[in-house]
Amino acid sequence: QVQLVESGGGLVQAGGSLRLSCAASGLTFSTYSMGWFRQAPGKEREFVAALSQSGGSTRSADSVKGRFTISRDNPKNTVYLQMNSLKPEDTAVYYCAASRVLVATARVYDYWGQGTQVTVSS
């Protein structure tokens, strides 16, 4: 059974930083591209960043470029999202997901975590 478990969310002031982690089990982690998505109240789920199987290729949303960094540790079956210079508009539930291909399209992803709340106060 595949499980993706996010952690690291919380409440932070604007300008602060958080690092999200997503621990994967039940799949061959190194064969999956990993992505982060987020969903704010009343809004659709949106792409944040994604990373290829080896970590050599990345994609990120324009809204987070220069502030968020995605990385992975294949021996630990974990993907990370380092979030710096956080803004109130970054407030959302953040989800990690696994896909066979490096894409920004949510429907292509095969597995999803339960999400972790990130709240940025102004």
PDB file of C-alpha atoms in Angstrom:
ATOM      1  CA  GLN A   1       0.000   0.000   0.000  1.00  0.00           C
ATOM      2  CA  VAL A   2       1.418   3.332  -1.065  1.00  0.00           C
ATOM      3  CA  GLN A   3       1.584   6.041   1.571  1.00  0.00           C
ATOM      4  CA  LEU A   4       2.744   9.623   1.287  1.00  0.00           C
ATOM      5  CA  VAL A   5       2.901  11.442   4.619  1.00  0.00           C
ATOM      6  CA  GLU A   6       3.523  15.170   4.751  1.00  0.00           C
ATOM      7  CA  SER A   7       4.887  17.021   7.765  1.00  0.00           C
ATOM      8  CA  GLY A   8       6.382  20.370   8.659  1.00  0.00           C
ATOM      9  CA  GLY A   9       3.413  22.644   8.194  1.00  0.00           C
ATOM     10  CA  GLY A  10       2.396  25.257  10.719  1.00  0.00           C
ATOM     11  CA  LEU A  11       1.851  28.926  11.436  1.00  0.00           C
ATOM     12  CA  VAL A  12       4.543  31.407  10.423  1.00  0.00           C
ATOM     13  CA  GLN A  13       4.755  35.149  10.014  1.00  0.00           C
ATOM     14  CA  ALA A  14       5.129  36.746   6.616  1.00  0.00           C
ATOM     15  CA  GLY A  15       8.763  36.702   5.541  1.00  0.00           C
ATOM     16  CA  GLY A  16       9.454  33.538   7.488  1.00  0.00           C
ATOM     17  CA  SER A  17      10.424  30.052   6.349  1.00  0.00           C
ATOM     18  CA  LEU A  18       9.159  26.503   6.630  1.00  0.00           C
ATOM     19  CA  ARG A  19      10.417  23.185   5.326  1.00  0.00           C
ATOM     20  CA  LEU A  20       7.863  20.580   4.384  1.00  0.00           C
ATOM     21  CA  SER A  21       8.740  16.898   4.203  1.00  0.00           C
ATOM     22  CA  CYS A  22       6.947  14.043   2.509  1.00  0.00           C
ATOM     23  CA  ALA A  23       7.887  10.496   3.449  1.00  0.00           C
ATOM     24  CA  ALA A  24       6.943   7.820   0.936  1.00  0.00           C
ATOM     25  CA  SER A  25       6.436   4.104   1.434  1.00  0.00           C
ATOM     26  CA  GLY A  26       5.024   1.214  -0.550  1.00  0.00           C
ATOM     27  CA  LEU A  27       6.500   2.340  -3.871  1.00  0.00           C
ATOM     28  CA  THR A  28       9.879   2.367  -5.555  1.00  0.00           C
ATOM     29  CA  PHE A  29      10.513   5.988  -4.713  1.00  0.00           C
ATOM     30  CA  SER A  30      13.412   6.525  -7.098  1.00  0.00           C
ATOM     31  CA  THR A  31      11.225   5.674 -10.099  1.00  0.00           C
ATOM     32  CA  TYR A  32       8.708   8.440  -9.419  1.00  0.00           C
ATOM     33  CA  SER A  33       8.788  12.135 -10.055  1.00  0.00           C
ATOM     34  CA  MET A  34       7.519  13.972  -7.006  1.00  0.00           C
ATOM     35  CA  GLY A  35       5.419  17.092  -6.863  1.00  0.00           C
ATOM     36  CA  TRP A  36       3.978  19.561  -4.405  1.00  0.00           C
ATOM     37  CA  PHE A  37       0.554  21.102  -4.849  1.00  0.00           C
ATOM     38  CA  ARG A  38      -1.493  23.403  -2.667  1.00  0.00           C
ATOM     39  CA  GLN A  39      -5.113  24.268  -2.166  1.00  0.00           C
ATOM     40  CA  ALA A  40      -6.389  27.391  -0.454  1.00  0.00           C
ATOM     41  CA  PRO A  41      -9.963  27.653   0.868  1.00  0.00           C
ATOM     42  CA  GLY A  42     -12.425  28.171  -1.961  1.00  0.00           C
ATOM     43  CA  LYS A  43      -9.772  27.696  -4.630  1.00  0.00           C
ATOM     44  CA  GLU A  44      -8.726  24.877  -6.918  1.00  0.00           C
ATOM     45  CA  ARG A  45      -5.667  22.797  -6.216  1.00  0.00           C
ATOM     46  CA  GLU A  46      -2.643  24.366  -7.877  1.00  0.00           C
ATOM     47  CA  PHE A  47       0.796  23.177  -8.851  1.00  0.00           C
ATOM     48  CA  VAL A  48       3.727  24.399  -6.770  1.00  0.00           C
ATOM     49  CA  ALA A  49       6.840  22.451  -7.796  1.00  0.00           C
ATOM     50  CA  ALA A  50       7.984  19.081  -9.101  1.00  0.00           C
ATOM     51  CA  LEU A  51      11.227  17.152  -9.286  1.00  0.00           C
ATOM     52  CA  SER A  52      12.363  14.338 -11.554  1.00  0.00           C
ATOM     53  CA  GLN A  53      13.291  10.861 -10.367  1.00  0.00           C
ATOM     54  CA  SER A  54      16.993  11.657 -10.074  1.00  0.00           C
ATOM     55  CA  GLY A  55      16.452  15.222  -8.930  1.00  0.00           C
ATOM     56  CA  GLY A  56      18.160  16.583 -12.011  1.00  0.00           C
ATOM     57  CA  SER A  57      15.137  18.389 -13.434  1.00  0.00           C
ATOM     58  CA  THR A  58      12.647  20.631 -11.706  1.00  0.00           C
ATOM     59  CA  ARG A  59       9.559  22.630 -12.520  1.00  0.00           C
ATOM     60  CA  SER A  60       7.966  25.317 -10.399  1.00  0.00           C
ATOM     61  CA  ALA A  61       5.089  27.749 -10.512  1.00  0.00           C
ATOM     62  CA  ASP A  62       5.937  31.359 -11.304  1.00  0.00           C
ATOM     63  CA  SER A  63       4.387  32.421  -8.005  1.00  0.00           C
ATOM     64  CA  VAL A  64       7.026  30.555  -5.988  1.00  0.00           C
ATOM     65  CA  LYS A  65      10.132  30.843  -8.159  1.00  0.00           C
ATOM     66  CA  GLY A  66      13.059  32.251  -6.235  1.00  0.00           C
ATOM     67  CA  ARG A  67      11.332  31.508  -2.909  1.00  0.00           C
ATOM     68  CA  PHE A  68      10.557  27.762  -2.828  1.00  0.00           C
ATOM     69  CA  THR A  69      12.993  24.928  -3.502  1.00  0.00           C
ATOM     70  CA  ILE A  70      12.072  21.297  -4.031  1.00  0.00           C
ATOM     71  CA  SER A  71      14.588  18.545  -3.298  1.00  0.00           C
ATOM     72  CA  ARG A  72      14.634  14.832  -2.591  1.00  0.00           C
ATOM     73  CA  ASP A  73      16.639  12.212  -0.756  1.00  0.00           C
ATOM     74  CA  ASN A  74      16.100   8.920  -2.538  1.00  0.00           C
ATOM     75  CA  PRO A  75      17.775   6.681   0.094  1.00  0.00           C
ATOM     76  CA  LYS A  76      15.377   8.199   2.662  1.00  0.00           C
ATOM     77  CA  ASN A  77      12.338   8.035   0.339  1.00  0.00           C
ATOM     78  CA  THR A  78      11.637  11.665   1.152  1.00  0.00           C
ATOM     79  CA  VAL A  79      10.906  14.819  -0.812  1.00  0.00           C
ATOM     80  CA  TYR A  80      11.196  18.296   0.658  1.00  0.00           C
ATOM     81  CA  LEU A  81       9.842  21.748  -0.048  1.00  0.00           C
ATOM     82  CA  GLN A  82      11.896  24.579   1.414  1.00  0.00           C
ATOM     83  CA  MET A  83       9.719  27.680   1.553  1.00  0.00           C
ATOM     84  CA  ASN A  84      11.344  31.055   2.168  1.00  0.00           C
ATOM     85  CA  SER A  85      10.012  34.613   2.140  1.00  0.00           C
ATOM     86  CA  LEU A  86       6.535  33.322   2.813  1.00  0.00           C
ATOM     87  CA  LYS A  87       3.547  35.511   2.000  1.00  0.00           C
ATOM     88  CA  PRO A  88      -0.023  35.417   3.315  1.00  0.00           C
ATOM     89  CA  GLU A  89      -1.137  34.241  -0.136  1.00  0.00           C
ATOM     90  CA  ASP A  90       0.936  31.087   0.365  1.00  0.00           C
ATOM     91  CA  THR A  91      -1.579  29.986   3.010  1.00  0.00           C
ATOM     92  CA  ALA A  92      -3.011  26.636   1.918  1.00  0.00           C
ATOM     93  CA  VAL A  93      -3.010  22.925   2.510  1.00  0.00           C
ATOM     94  CA  TYR A  94       0.090  21.523   0.848  1.00  0.00           C
ATOM     95  CA  TYR A  95       0.052  18.070  -0.722  1.00  0.00           C
ATOM     96  CA  CYS A  96       2.824  15.914  -2.060  1.00  0.00           C
ATOM     97  CA  ALA A  97       2.169  13.556  -4.941  1.00  0.00           C
ATOM     98  CA  ALA A  98       3.961  10.917  -7.015  1.00  0.00           C
ATOM     99  CA  SER A  99       3.923  10.555 -10.766  1.00  0.00           C
ATOM    100  CA  ARG A 100       5.766   8.487 -13.371  1.00  0.00           C
ATOM    101  CA  VAL A 101       6.424  11.681 -15.343  1.00  0.00           C
ATOM    102  CA  LEU A 102       7.569  15.188 -14.492  1.00  0.00           C
ATOM    103  CA  VAL A 103       4.454  17.274 -15.016  1.00  0.00           C
ATOM    104  CA  ALA A 104       2.525  20.113 -13.443  1.00  0.00           C
ATOM    105  CA  THR A 105      -0.889  18.547 -14.070  1.00  0.00           C
ATOM    106  CA  ALA A 106      -2.531  17.169 -10.950  1.00  0.00           C
ATOM    107  CA  ARG A 107      -4.663  14.543 -12.702  1.00  0.00           C
ATOM    108  CA  VAL A 108      -1.540  12.784 -13.975  1.00  0.00           C
ATOM    109  CA  TYR A 109      -0.279  12.049 -10.461  1.00  0.00           C
ATOM    110  CA  ASP A 110      -0.869   8.526  -9.215  1.00  0.00           C
ATOM    111  CA  TYR A 111      -0.578   8.911  -5.457  1.00  0.00           C
ATOM    112  CA  TRP A 112      -1.324  11.702  -3.007  1.00  0.00           C
ATOM    113  CA  GLY A 113      -0.683  12.494   0.617  1.00  0.00           C
ATOM    114  CA  GLN A 114      -3.258  13.793   3.076  1.00  0.00           C
ATOM    115  CA  GLY A 115      -1.824  17.279   3.169  1.00  0.00           C
ATOM    116  CA  THR A 116      -0.307  19.611   5.749  1.00  0.00           C
ATOM    117  CA  GLN A 117      -1.619  23.067   6.621  1.00  0.00           C
ATOM    118  CA  VAL A 118       0.571  26.107   6.101  1.00  0.00           C
ATOM    119  CA  THR A 119      -0.691  29.415   7.456  1.00  0.00           C
ATOM    120  CA  VAL A 120       1.179  32.654   6.888  1.00  0.00           C
ATOM    121  CA  SER A 121       0.115  35.604   9.007  1.00  0.00           C
ATOM    122  CA  SER A 122       0.580  39.197   7.906  1.00  0.00           C
TER     123      SER A 122
END
